[in-house]
Amino acid sequence: MTSGENRGRDAESGKLCEGRKGARRLTARRISAGKINQMDVDEEVCLPRLSRVAVCGGTHGNELSGVYLVRELLKLQRRPSEDDDEEPTSLLTVLSNPRAIQQGRRYTDTDLNRCFTLATLNGPTSDSPPYEILRARELNAMLGPKGGPGAVDLVCDLHNTTANMGLCFIAYSDCDWICLHIFKHLQRQMPDAPMRFVHLGMSEKESYSLDSVGKHGFAMELGPQPHGVVRSDIYVLMNAGVQHMLDWVHLFNSGAVFEGGFVDVFTLVKNIDYPRDKMTHNITAAVHSHLQDRDFCLLRPHDPLFQTFTGETLRYSGSEPLYALFINEGSYYEKGIALTLARKRRLAVPAIRAQTEEEEQARGFTSEEEE
Amino acid sequence: MTSGENRGRDAESGKLCEGRKGARRLTARRISAGKINQMDVDEEVCLPRLSRVAVCGGTHGNELSGVYLVRELLKLQRRPSEDDDEEPTSLLTVLSNPRAIQQGRRYTDTDLNRCFTLATLNGPTSDSPPYEILRARELNAMLGPKGGPGAVDLVCDLHNTTANMGLCFIAYSDCDWICLHIFKHLQRQMPDAPMRFVHLGMSEKESYSLDSVGKHGFAMELGPQPHGVVRSDIYVLMNAGVQHMLDWVHLFNSGAVFEGGFVDVFTLVKNIDYPRDKMTHNITAAVHSHLQDRDFCLLRPHDPLFQTFTGETLRYSGSEPLYALFINEGSYYEKGIALTLARKRRLAVPAIRAQTEEEEQARGFTSEEEE
C-alpha cells in the first residue's frame, strides 16, 4: 500500500465524496485533458475546496530559485490588491529555513526536509536539539499539524537539483487527485517544459518532508541548477509553474470540472551509491559521461553507469531495465546516492471538481453526526 | 606594470638568461607552434629547468575535480615505478584545504585562496587565527617561501567553476613564458577543448592565491560544474590538462625547444555585481538568460545583462564592448560579483628552451660572484 492510499483515507481533504462514477456533472466550464480512456477515467470525484495554500522556498537554504520566488511573492502580498476580497483562497508564503538561507547552505545542523516524520515532530526533544528540528516544529505549528484537520489544504515546496530533472512533481501518493490534476494542468499550460511526476512510494508514517504537512502536498523540483546559484531560465520556469498551480486552485475553487486522463508516474525503486574505497569511503568513480544529464532515460542491464577516476567503465549490473533519476545530484553525495532508479507506469486519473457549498455543509453535518 | 613583469624580474627562475634574439639554438627537437609572426616572436629565451612542480587540489574544498585528481596522483606516487630514477622532476601533490574538503565547503573560516599575500603570510597572527590563514602558512612553508629562491618552480592549482568557462589558465603575469608555453602546448594537444588564458592584471604585492607561491604558477580552472559535484567530462578534461602539463615540463627539462607564437589573453578590467535591494542587500535579478553560459562572449553596450525577478531586462550600460567571464559563478555571490569583464589582446610569446647544465653552472658562478 502506498503512502498515498493511506493519506487518501486518513486526511480529511483526501477523502472521496459521493461523486463517483456517474455522478451529477457540474455545469461549470470543463477543462479538456485531451483524449482519454473512458473505461478507466470516466468517473468524477468531488473534493473539498482548497482554501489555504502554502508555497514554501528555502527548505534547503542553497536552492535559490524558491528562495527568490518566495521573496517576490512576499513582496506582492505586502501590496494591497483590489481583488483581495474576491479571492477565496488564502496563500501562505514561507521561507522555510532562514538560518540556512542566510548561510547559503543546505542546512545548518541537519536536513530540515527529513524532519517532518510524526516521530520527529512529536517526539521528545534533547537538551540542545538541532536548529532544523525546532524549525520543523515551528513550521508544523504554522502549516499543520501534520495529519490533523487544521493543516493547510495544499503545500507546494520549491526545490532545485543539480541533476537534469527538468520540472518534477515529487509526491508520496499516486492517488492524490489534487496533485495529479495540478500536474496535468501544468503539462497543458507549459507544453515545452520537460515535466515528470515522481512518486516516492512510501508509507504515511515514513513521510519526512515539508510537503507532507499539508492535506495535499508535493515538492516542485527544478534542475539542472548548481546549488548556491540562481539561473534565469530555471527561475522563469518555476515562477510559471507556481502561477499555473495557483490558477488551477482558483479554477478548482470556482467550480471548474477537470476531465480525467492519464499521467505517467515514476515510482522510486532503489538508490545506487557511488563506488567507494573500502578504507577511506571516498568515492572512486563519477557517473559515466554517457549517463550524466540523461535523467529519466531507461537504464538497461550492462549500460555504462560509472567511470572510475582511473578511466575504467563500470556497468549497470541489475537485471531489470529501470529509469534513472537524480543523476549526480550534489546534495546526495553525503546520503550515498549517485542516482535513483524508478519504474514508470501510466496512471488513470478521474475527473474532479470541488464540492459545492451544499455538499460541504451536508458533509459537515454528517461528520458531526458521526462524532 | 603588470605583476608578471615584476615577477619576471624578481623571481630567480623568471629571469631571462642571455639567450635572446639570435641566440644559439639547441639541436634538441623542436615543438611546432604553427604559423607565427617571425617579426614578433623570432627570439629564443632560455630559462632554468623546472625541477620541482606542485599540483594542488581542494584549495576550495567543494571544487571536486581537483580533489579527486590529486587523490589519484597521490595513489600513483605511492606505487614504486621503474622510471623513477629517470625522472629529473620532483612532483609534489597537495590537498590544500583538507578541513574544507572534509566538510564539502569552499572554506571553513575564510577563503584560503585569498590568504597568500605577503602581508597575510608574514604578518602578525591573532590569538585565534582563522584555520585557512594557518594552513596558508603551512603551504607557504611547504611550497615557498613565496618570492624566495627555495620556492617550487611551478604551482598548478586546480579549480572548478559553475560558469561555462571551459578550461582556463588564470595567471597574474602576461609574460611568464613558462605558463604561456604550457598553455600553448595544451591548446595543441587538446584541440577540441575550449581553452583560454586569463590574466589577472595585478601587482606582485597584490597576488593572493596559492599559485603565486611558486616561481611560476597558474590556476587551472574548469567548468561548468556545480560545486560539490564531480562530473566525468570535466574530470577527464582536467586529468588530460594536468598530464599534458607534466609532459611539457618533461620535454622542457629534456632540452626541447618550443617555438614562439601568439596567445590570446583576456585581461580582467572590472567586476559587475548583481542588482541588489538597497535595504536588504538581497539580489533582485539573475544574469539574463541571453548571457548565461556564454562566457567569453563580447558584451556590447545595451546588451541584456540581468533579468529581474519581476521579469524586467536590465542592459549593459558600459560604453566599451568587453568580454564577459565567470558569468554567474556560485561562489562569487558573497563577493558581490555577477560577472567579470575583460579585454582581449594577442600576445607574442618567444621561443623558449631550458638552460643547459653548463649555462646553469655558469649562471650559478655568476650569482656567487655577485654575492
XYZ file of C-alpha atoms in Angstrom:
742
model
C 0.000 0.000 0.000
C 1.370 3.333 -0.907
C 1.511 6.282 1.384
C -0.908 7.988 -0.972
C -3.518 5.348 -0.354
C -3.084 5.885 3.345
C -3.241 9.602 3.009
C -6.267 9.461 0.761
C -8.150 7.792 3.551
C -6.753 9.500 6.593
C -6.505 13.127 5.636
C -9.871 14.820 5.689
C -9.461 16.609 2.409
C -8.263 13.488 0.681
C -11.476 11.567 1.285
C -13.541 10.883 -1.765
C -17.038 12.273 -1.545
C -20.034 10.570 -3.034
C -19.458 11.876 -6.526
C -18.128 8.664 -8.057
C -18.779 7.129 -11.429
C -21.886 8.599 -12.950
C -22.059 11.473 -10.507
C -24.021 14.538 -11.483
C -21.709 16.755 -13.508
C -21.498 20.437 -12.709
C -22.283 22.895 -15.437
C -19.097 24.826 -14.697
C -16.639 25.108 -17.526
C -14.784 21.933 -18.311
C -11.014 21.772 -18.679
C -10.034 19.488 -21.533
C -7.487 16.832 -20.750
C -7.148 15.530 -24.298
C -8.068 12.051 -25.435
C -8.626 9.710 -22.510
C -9.615 6.138 -21.919
C -13.243 6.446 -20.898
C -13.205 2.977 -19.386
C -10.641 3.966 -16.789
C -11.220 7.583 -16.141
C -14.915 8.199 -16.766
C -15.695 8.929 -13.181
C -15.949 12.173 -11.322
C -14.653 12.781 -7.861
C -15.583 15.802 -5.810
C -13.223 17.025 -3.142
C -13.219 19.793 -0.545
C -12.140 23.197 -1.779
C -8.559 24.310 -1.180
C -8.974 27.361 0.980
C -5.429 27.526 2.383
C -2.412 27.002 0.137
C 1.240 27.293 1.195
C 4.147 27.956 -1.152
C 7.474 27.315 0.572
C 11.019 28.073 -0.562
C 14.441 27.705 1.008
C 13.674 24.454 2.803
C 17.196 23.832 1.550
C 18.979 27.132 2.001
C 21.182 26.861 -1.093
C 18.381 26.034 -3.539
C 17.881 29.568 -4.658
C 15.021 29.616 -7.177
C 12.494 29.008 -4.426
C 14.176 31.473 -2.083
C 13.916 34.348 -4.565
C 10.479 33.339 -5.819
C 9.012 33.273 -2.304
C 10.643 36.633 -1.564
C 8.878 38.061 -4.625
C 5.554 36.528 -3.549
C 6.021 38.053 -0.101
C 6.580 41.483 -1.659
C 3.406 41.114 -3.738
C 1.411 40.105 -0.674
C 2.508 43.243 1.142
C 0.925 45.363 -1.603
C -2.823 45.889 -1.171
C -4.820 44.492 -4.081
C -8.295 45.394 -5.275
C -9.012 41.729 -5.901
C -8.326 40.687 -2.312
C -11.972 40.444 -1.355
C -12.756 38.253 -4.333
C -10.038 35.661 -3.667
C -11.435 32.819 -1.566
C -8.027 31.152 -1.239
C -5.560 32.284 1.364
C -1.939 31.986 0.200
C 0.787 31.442 2.778
C 4.339 32.044 1.571
C 7.114 30.708 3.747
C 10.908 30.857 3.759
C 11.375 27.532 5.482
C 14.969 27.604 6.704
C 16.014 31.241 7.184
C 19.228 30.351 9.015
C 20.443 28.055 6.212
C 19.378 30.639 3.608
C 21.412 33.263 5.406
C 24.436 30.949 5.435
C 23.920 29.822 1.827
C 23.935 26.176 2.878
C 21.550 23.256 2.501
C 21.070 23.170 6.258
C 22.866 24.189 9.432
C 22.605 21.154 11.755
C 20.555 18.534 9.935
C 18.493 18.262 6.751
C 15.241 20.108 7.503
C 13.437 18.219 4.772
C 13.913 14.956 6.663
C 12.464 16.315 9.935
C 8.734 16.065 9.221
C 8.079 12.499 10.310
C 5.439 12.287 13.027
C 8.092 10.773 15.283
C 10.427 13.768 14.891
C 7.639 16.335 15.079
C 6.011 14.873 18.170
C 8.826 13.011 19.911
C 10.796 14.122 22.973
C 13.478 16.767 22.480
C 17.048 16.677 23.682
C 18.556 19.492 25.748
C 20.049 21.153 22.700
C 18.039 19.967 19.700
C 19.305 20.710 16.195
C 18.032 24.017 14.804
C 16.193 22.264 11.990
C 14.170 20.095 14.373
C 12.964 23.183 16.216
C 12.197 24.867 12.904
C 10.298 21.798 11.661
C 8.080 22.030 14.728
C 7.502 25.741 14.116
C 6.534 25.005 10.518
C 4.280 22.167 11.643
C 2.545 24.572 14.027
C 2.226 27.124 11.214
C 1.084 24.813 8.391
C -0.109 21.701 10.184
C -0.439 19.937 12.432
C 0.500 17.154 10.049
C -2.360 14.702 9.713
C -4.768 16.982 11.566
C -7.900 18.751 10.309
C -6.303 22.167 10.825
C -3.489 21.573 8.357
C -3.312 23.726 5.230
C -5.022 22.193 2.236
C -2.008 22.208 -0.081
C 1.745 22.616 0.398
C 3.939 23.255 -2.620
C 7.587 23.155 -1.552
C 10.095 24.559 -4.046
C 13.404 22.778 -4.651
C 16.338 22.710 -7.022
C 18.612 19.931 -8.120
C 21.965 19.844 -9.885
C 20.582 16.921 -11.920
C 18.943 17.463 -15.292
C 15.464 16.729 -13.931
C 13.509 19.480 -15.675
C 10.346 20.328 -13.714
C 9.275 17.490 -11.421
C 6.449 16.948 -9.055
C 7.565 14.705 -6.198
C 4.793 13.251 -4.079
C 4.203 10.407 -1.652
C 0.885 9.478 -3.167
C -0.067 8.161 -6.565
C -3.762 8.751 -5.941
C -3.802 12.316 -4.674
C -6.038 13.615 -7.451
C -5.398 17.236 -6.481
C -1.640 16.926 -7.063
C -2.107 14.855 -10.194
C -4.581 17.341 -11.677
C -2.319 20.280 -10.893
C 0.442 18.363 -12.677
C -1.814 17.742 -15.688
C -2.710 21.441 -15.743
C 0.956 22.454 -15.820
C 1.631 19.948 -18.600
C -1.103 21.586 -20.668
C -0.035 25.139 -19.865
C 3.715 24.600 -20.279
C 3.957 22.152 -23.180
C 7.622 22.939 -23.880
C 8.837 22.271 -20.338
C 10.224 18.794 -19.597
C 7.841 17.678 -16.838
C 7.506 14.456 -14.854
C 5.657 13.129 -11.832
C 7.803 11.225 -9.334
C 6.118 9.026 -6.761
C 8.121 8.284 -3.636
C 6.186 5.133 -2.824
C 6.481 5.047 0.951
C 4.003 4.963 3.786
C 2.435 7.945 5.539
C 4.404 7.041 8.647
C 7.653 7.260 6.728
C 6.866 10.574 5.007
C 9.514 13.027 6.068
C 9.350 16.189 4.014
C 7.708 19.574 4.478
C 5.081 18.977 1.810
C 3.777 16.033 3.871
C 2.440 18.507 6.453
C -0.403 19.653 4.175
C -3.567 17.709 3.422
C -2.215 17.608 -0.110
C 1.369 18.351 -0.956
C 4.200 17.954 -3.369
C 7.698 19.201 -3.959
C 8.242 21.132 -7.157
C 11.814 20.241 -8.093
C 13.670 22.055 -10.872
C 17.049 21.491 -12.427
C 19.712 21.484 -13.526
C 20.936 24.349 -11.378
C 24.050 24.406 -9.185
C 23.245 24.876 -5.536
C 24.033 28.422 -4.427
C 23.216 29.762 -7.903
C 20.042 31.214 -9.399
C 19.608 30.821 -13.145
C 17.105 32.934 -15.066
C 15.785 30.045 -17.135
C 15.079 27.897 -14.067
C 13.583 30.816 -12.139
C 11.227 31.666 -15.013
C 10.146 28.027 -15.256
C 9.494 27.753 -11.516
C 7.606 31.040 -11.456
C 5.393 29.857 -14.325
C 4.826 26.537 -12.555
C 3.735 28.230 -9.336
C 1.470 30.733 -11.118
C -0.238 27.959 -13.091
C -0.681 25.970 -9.892
C -2.354 28.956 -8.213
C -4.510 29.494 -11.301
C -5.600 25.871 -11.118
C -6.533 26.209 -7.448
C -8.590 29.283 -8.329
C -10.372 27.411 -11.129
C -10.963 24.410 -8.894
C -12.360 26.504 -6.076
C -14.545 28.347 -8.585
C -16.280 25.132 -9.548
C -14.449 24.084 -12.711
C -14.618 20.402 -13.601
C -11.317 18.906 -14.702
C -11.589 15.946 -17.022
C -9.840 12.740 -16.170
C -6.903 11.373 -18.092
C -3.611 9.641 -17.694
C -0.339 10.590 -16.055
C 2.966 8.775 -16.418
C 4.320 8.249 -12.943
C 7.870 7.286 -11.954
C 7.833 5.285 -8.735
C 11.168 5.023 -6.945
C 12.590 1.521 -6.643
C 16.078 1.909 -5.207
C 19.106 4.145 -4.887
C 22.579 3.367 -6.207
C 25.646 4.684 -4.395
C 28.972 5.635 -5.971
C 31.707 3.029 -5.899
C 33.782 3.812 -2.820
C 37.160 2.965 -1.387
C 36.636 0.418 1.364
C 39.151 2.045 3.683
C 38.554 5.761 3.199
C 34.936 5.587 1.976
C 35.894 8.178 -0.655
C 34.185 7.758 -3.997
C 36.375 6.148 -6.671
C 34.274 6.934 -9.750
C 31.958 9.550 -11.202
C 28.697 8.956 -13.017
C 29.586 7.827 -16.539
C 29.569 10.589 -19.127
C 27.065 8.554 -21.187
C 24.603 8.712 -18.299
C 25.295 12.204 -16.920
C 22.482 14.707 -17.702
C 20.226 11.937 -19.071
C 17.739 11.860 -16.182
C 14.619 9.787 -16.953
C 16.429 7.694 -19.545
C 15.921 3.942 -19.372
C 18.992 2.284 -17.869
C 19.337 -1.220 -19.283
C 21.456 -4.073 -17.950
C 25.143 -3.605 -18.889
C 24.705 0.099 -19.767
C 27.633 2.314 -18.632
C 26.968 3.525 -15.103
C 30.221 4.870 -13.636
C 33.619 5.899 -14.886
C 36.369 5.329 -12.335
C 38.990 8.000 -11.781
C 41.467 5.653 -13.447
C 39.314 5.525 -16.586
C 37.513 2.196 -16.210
C 33.833 1.868 -17.180
C 31.548 0.175 -14.653
C 28.216 -1.096 -15.960
C 24.742 -1.456 -14.525
C 24.558 -4.951 -13.089
C 20.802 -5.056 -12.469
C 18.601 -7.410 -14.467
C 15.615 -5.087 -14.855
C 15.651 -2.002 -17.085
C 14.778 0.988 -14.878
C 14.614 4.749 -15.273
C 17.499 6.798 -13.861
C 16.641 9.897 -11.815
C 18.552 12.438 -9.757
C 21.729 11.524 -11.609
C 24.726 13.021 -9.785
C 22.684 15.292 -7.520
C 25.172 17.314 -5.472
C 23.500 17.103 -2.098
C 23.098 13.313 -2.272
C 26.820 12.513 -2.079
C 26.557 12.637 1.705
C 23.477 10.440 1.568
C 25.275 7.788 -0.504
C 23.103 8.245 -3.579
C 24.638 8.581 -7.044
C 21.303 8.089 -8.766
C 17.837 6.700 -8.125
C 16.101 4.040 -10.187
C 12.387 4.059 -10.872
C 9.642 2.177 -12.670
C 7.300 4.013 -14.984
C 3.619 3.286 -15.278
C 0.584 5.036 -16.631
C -1.926 6.104 -14.050
C -5.612 6.729 -14.681
C -6.816 9.919 -13.034
C -10.550 10.554 -12.595
C -12.298 13.810 -13.377
C -12.567 16.055 -10.345
C -14.436 19.074 -9.150
C -14.764 20.937 -5.870
C -17.641 20.180 -3.571
C -20.436 22.717 -3.776
C -21.244 24.688 -0.647
C -24.287 22.477 -0.140
C -22.186 19.344 -0.370
C -19.664 20.744 2.074
C -22.402 21.671 4.530
C -24.067 18.278 4.162
C -20.689 16.638 4.725
C -20.134 18.820 7.776
C -23.466 17.675 9.260
C -22.567 14.057 8.529
C -19.235 14.466 10.287
C -20.908 15.983 13.338
C -23.426 13.157 13.472
C -20.566 10.642 13.280
C -18.925 12.331 16.236
C 53.264 47.442 -14.938
C 51.775 44.038 -14.550
C 52.537 41.656 -11.763
C 54.053 39.383 -14.366
C 56.621 41.964 -15.287
C 57.529 42.283 -11.626
C 57.661 38.565 -11.165
C 59.720 38.094 -14.306
C 62.419 40.261 -12.808
C 62.217 39.373 -9.146
C 61.802 35.637 -9.113
C 65.067 33.857 -9.791
C 63.607 31.357 -12.206
C 61.754 34.014 -14.090
C 64.865 35.915 -15.088
C 65.713 35.794 -18.726
C 69.131 34.369 -19.429
C 71.315 35.599 -22.248
C 69.569 33.585 -24.932
C 67.680 36.463 -26.520
C 67.077 37.257 -30.148
C 69.539 35.390 -32.332
C 70.706 33.136 -29.526
C 72.380 29.861 -30.440
C 69.599 27.335 -30.975
C 69.835 23.943 -29.358
C 69.770 20.884 -31.557
C 67.071 19.316 -29.396
C 63.803 18.503 -31.092
C 61.621 21.473 -31.845
C 57.937 21.651 -30.939
C 55.940 23.278 -33.702
C 53.709 26.134 -32.711
C 52.113 26.619 -36.099
C 52.472 29.675 -38.272
C 53.835 32.623 -36.337
C 54.837 36.192 -36.995
C 58.618 35.937 -37.193
C 58.997 39.669 -36.627
C 57.499 39.442 -33.156
C 58.377 36.054 -31.878
C 61.638 35.112 -33.558
C 63.635 35.189 -30.401
C 64.658 32.439 -28.055
C 64.645 32.684 -24.303
C 66.345 30.126 -22.089
C 65.100 29.630 -18.571
C 66.107 27.482 -15.590
C 64.775 23.951 -15.605
C 61.671 23.137 -13.579
C 62.924 20.615 -11.080
C 60.079 20.901 -8.550
C 56.453 21.055 -9.678
C 53.406 21.141 -7.393
C 49.891 20.105 -8.410
C 47.327 21.244 -5.831
C 43.636 20.403 -5.493
C 40.961 21.232 -2.969
C 42.140 24.767 -2.301
C 38.393 25.240 -2.367
C 37.002 22.181 -0.642
C 33.866 21.859 -2.768
C 35.624 22.030 -6.148
C 35.839 18.312 -6.572
C 37.676 17.604 -9.834
C 40.978 18.676 -8.325
C 40.286 16.863 -5.062
C 39.798 13.511 -6.788
C 42.546 14.086 -9.330
C 45.117 14.863 -6.637
C 43.973 11.814 -4.664
C 44.637 9.678 -7.762
C 48.062 11.268 -8.246
C 48.866 10.555 -4.601
C 47.926 6.886 -5.075
C 50.180 6.664 -8.146
C 53.072 8.233 -6.247
C 52.761 5.606 -3.528
C 53.368 2.885 -6.110
C 57.056 2.264 -6.923
C 57.864 2.947 -10.571
C 60.740 1.647 -12.674
C 61.072 5.051 -14.284
C 61.634 6.873 -11.009
C 65.378 7.168 -11.466
C 64.989 8.663 -14.928
C 62.595 11.439 -13.877
C 64.530 14.606 -13.057
C 61.400 16.453 -11.947
C 60.047 16.039 -8.465
C 56.229 16.211 -8.361
C 54.515 17.422 -5.197
C 50.795 16.715 -4.959
C 48.875 18.607 -2.330
C 45.326 18.625 -0.980
C 45.354 22.247 0.034
C 42.396 22.599 2.397
C 41.721 19.200 3.993
C 39.290 20.582 6.558
C 37.110 22.263 3.919
C 37.313 19.135 1.732
C 36.110 17.051 4.642
C 33.194 19.434 5.183
C 32.408 19.719 1.462
C 32.611 23.502 1.653
C 34.599 26.172 -0.156
C 36.339 27.071 3.113
C 35.771 26.835 6.831
C 36.697 30.284 8.213
C 37.911 32.360 5.287
C 38.740 31.855 1.598
C 42.137 30.083 1.582
C 42.821 31.270 -1.939
C 42.903 34.875 -0.762
C 45.421 34.203 2.026
C 48.680 34.137 0.062
C 49.524 37.835 0.054
C 52.941 38.517 1.584
C 51.153 40.602 4.220
C 48.951 37.679 5.312
C 51.728 35.102 5.098
C 54.255 37.124 7.058
C 52.141 39.434 9.216
C 51.381 39.080 12.924
C 48.779 36.497 13.967
C 45.846 36.988 16.271
C 45.244 34.748 19.280
C 42.859 32.527 17.366
C 43.677 32.971 13.687
C 41.296 31.545 11.060
C 42.154 27.977 10.076
C 42.846 28.989 6.486
C 45.484 31.551 7.500
C 47.362 28.882 9.450
C 47.004 26.491 6.524
C 48.258 29.137 4.072
C 51.400 29.488 6.170
C 51.871 25.729 6.218
C 51.516 25.625 2.443
C 53.918 28.531 2.083
C 56.466 26.639 4.191
C 55.897 23.526 2.064
C 55.905 25.114 -1.399
C 57.534 28.508 -0.847
C 58.535 30.700 0.703
C 56.746 32.927 -1.757
C 59.212 35.129 -3.603
C 62.200 33.205 -2.205
C 64.796 31.086 -4.038
C 63.592 27.929 -2.297
C 60.068 28.090 -3.724
C 58.921 25.314 -6.041
C 59.426 26.088 -9.697
C 55.826 25.693 -10.773
C 52.478 25.554 -8.967
C 49.400 24.357 -10.838
C 46.336 24.843 -8.643
C 43.182 23.034 -9.761
C 39.798 24.758 -9.578
C 36.218 24.423 -10.755
C 33.609 26.993 -11.584
C 29.862 26.814 -12.071
C 30.361 29.152 -15.039
C 30.749 27.841 -18.575
C 34.456 28.718 -18.660
C 35.813 25.574 -20.343
C 39.473 25.056 -19.442
C 41.150 28.285 -18.324
C 44.591 29.221 -17.237
C 44.429 32.068 -14.738
C 47.705 33.841 -14.063
C 48.987 37.102 -12.661
C 51.558 37.558 -15.387
C 51.212 38.050 -19.118
C 54.924 37.473 -19.678
C 55.547 34.279 -17.766
C 56.739 32.315 -20.787
C 56.603 29.021 -18.888
C 52.877 29.334 -18.198
C 52.157 30.658 -21.667
C 54.068 27.814 -23.323
C 52.314 25.200 -21.201
C 49.040 26.792 -22.300
C 50.109 26.655 -25.957
C 51.073 23.011 -25.507
C 47.639 22.146 -24.094
C 45.962 24.018 -26.950
C 47.887 21.842 -29.431
C 47.298 18.597 -27.560
C 43.614 19.186 -26.775
C 42.305 20.953 -29.884
C 38.655 20.187 -29.092
C 38.705 21.658 -25.577
C 37.522 25.270 -25.191
C 40.650 26.860 -23.722
C 41.517 30.425 -22.714
C 44.240 32.307 -20.879
C 43.000 34.789 -18.276
C 45.379 37.429 -16.983
C 44.535 38.923 -13.615
C 46.496 42.091 -14.224
C 47.526 42.997 -10.686
C 50.841 43.602 -8.968
C 53.045 41.018 -7.264
C 52.224 42.644 -3.941
C 48.516 42.144 -4.523
C 48.799 38.495 -5.634
C 46.743 36.451 -3.226
C 46.316 32.914 -4.472
C 48.147 29.646 -3.869
C 49.686 29.541 -7.337
C 51.503 32.806 -6.530
C 53.735 30.910 -4.082
C 55.664 29.178 -6.899
C 58.307 30.782 -9.093
C 55.823 30.164 -11.873
C 52.200 29.395 -11.257
C 48.700 29.377 -12.590
C 45.248 28.178 -11.657
C 43.729 25.620 -13.984
C 40.023 26.427 -13.821
C 37.397 24.128 -15.334
C 33.670 24.477 -15.731
C 30.785 24.327 -15.820
C 30.483 22.050 -12.810
C 28.309 22.607 -9.742
C 30.329 22.908 -6.560
C 30.113 19.722 -4.527
C 29.738 17.629 -7.685
C 32.268 15.751 -9.819
C 31.363 15.306 -13.475
C 33.144 12.724 -15.626
C 33.585 15.047 -18.602
C 35.201 17.772 -16.502
C 37.379 15.287 -14.604
C 38.645 13.745 -17.848
C 39.432 17.194 -19.223
C 41.315 18.250 -16.091
C 43.226 14.985 -15.967
C 44.278 15.421 -19.602
C 45.311 19.022 -18.917
C 47.485 18.031 -15.966
C 49.088 15.121 -17.819
C 49.916 17.324 -20.811
C 51.349 19.938 -18.477
C 53.615 17.333 -16.859
C 54.589 16.043 -20.313
C 55.535 19.571 -21.303
C 57.673 20.002 -18.184
C 59.421 16.726 -19.024
C 60.061 17.852 -22.608
C 61.278 21.254 -21.441
C 63.636 19.767 -18.874
C 64.884 17.332 -21.510
C 66.074 20.202 -23.701
C 63.217 20.604 -26.178
C 62.928 23.979 -27.860
C 59.392 25.347 -28.066
C 58.743 27.711 -30.927
C 57.266 31.102 -30.245
C 53.799 32.133 -31.309
C 50.783 34.030 -30.174
C 48.324 33.606 -27.352
C 45.022 35.440 -26.956
C 44.922 36.766 -23.422
C 41.884 38.053 -21.525
C 42.943 40.715 -19.035
C 40.428 41.490 -16.311
C 39.054 45.015 -16.325
C 36.279 45.076 -13.731
C 33.628 43.108 -11.909
C 29.893 43.704 -12.104
C 27.669 42.935 -9.115
C 24.061 41.785 -9.212
C 21.391 44.453 -8.785
C 20.527 44.448 -5.091
C 17.817 45.714 -2.811
C 19.137 48.784 -1.025
C 17.630 47.805 2.297
C 18.178 44.038 2.466
C 21.156 43.810 0.070
C 19.452 40.735 -1.447
C 19.900 40.359 -5.182
C 16.877 41.425 -7.226
C 17.827 39.903 -10.581
C 19.614 36.947 -12.123
C 22.035 37.009 -15.035
C 19.948 37.367 -18.187
C 19.192 34.110 -19.959
C 20.767 35.548 -23.134
C 24.071 35.937 -21.301
C 24.017 32.843 -19.042
C 26.501 30.136 -20.177
C 28.047 32.454 -22.796
C 31.358 33.061 -21.023
C 33.950 34.796 -23.237
C 31.274 36.343 -25.444
C 31.659 40.023 -26.286
C 29.217 42.068 -24.223
C 28.275 45.198 -26.166
C 26.629 48.360 -24.841
C 22.864 47.832 -24.352
C 23.129 44.014 -24.484
C 20.853 42.213 -21.979
C 22.727 41.773 -18.707
C 20.229 40.911 -15.963
C 16.650 39.773 -15.730
C 14.912 40.992 -12.589
C 12.743 38.604 -10.598
C 9.763 40.615 -11.785
C 10.703 39.983 -15.419
C 12.391 43.235 -16.416
C 15.506 43.199 -18.621
C 18.441 45.323 -17.467
C 21.077 46.141 -20.062
C 24.815 46.678 -20.031
C 25.342 50.388 -19.532
C 29.091 50.483 -20.267
C 30.374 52.257 -23.357
C 33.146 49.793 -24.226
C 32.464 46.309 -25.580
C 34.156 43.839 -23.207
C 34.325 40.082 -22.812
C 32.169 38.508 -20.084
C 33.809 35.892 -17.825
C 32.803 33.935 -14.734
C 29.161 34.541 -15.542
C 27.019 33.606 -12.523
C 29.808 31.797 -10.656
C 28.248 30.371 -7.495
C 30.965 31.261 -5.022
C 31.132 34.889 -6.155
C 27.667 35.858 -4.893
C 29.200 36.551 -1.488
C 31.968 38.562 -3.138
C 29.474 40.751 -4.992
C 30.478 39.550 -8.450
C 27.868 38.522 -11.028
C 30.398 38.507 -13.841
C 33.812 39.867 -14.740
C 34.640 41.932 -17.799
C 37.905 41.624 -19.694
C 39.794 42.956 -22.681
C 41.256 40.563 -25.192
C 44.592 41.058 -26.876
C 47.021 38.932 -28.778
C 50.326 38.357 -27.043
C 53.597 37.452 -28.764
C 55.408 34.659 -26.961
C 59.081 33.986 -27.708
C 60.596 30.576 -28.322
C 61.961 29.033 -25.138
C 64.236 26.255 -24.029
C 65.730 25.148 -20.733
C 69.225 26.254 -19.796
C 71.840 23.597 -20.377
C 73.739 22.316 -17.376
C 76.721 24.413 -18.452
C 74.560 27.526 -18.625
C 73.102 26.804 -15.208
C 76.546 26.269 -13.719
C 77.877 29.417 -15.361
C 74.899 31.277 -14.019
C 75.490 29.792 -10.589
C 79.075 31.039 -10.616
C 77.900 34.468 -11.749
C 75.420 34.609 -8.891
C 78.078 33.648 -6.351
C 80.412 36.301 -7.714
C 77.625 38.853 -7.431
C 77.133 37.898 -3.793
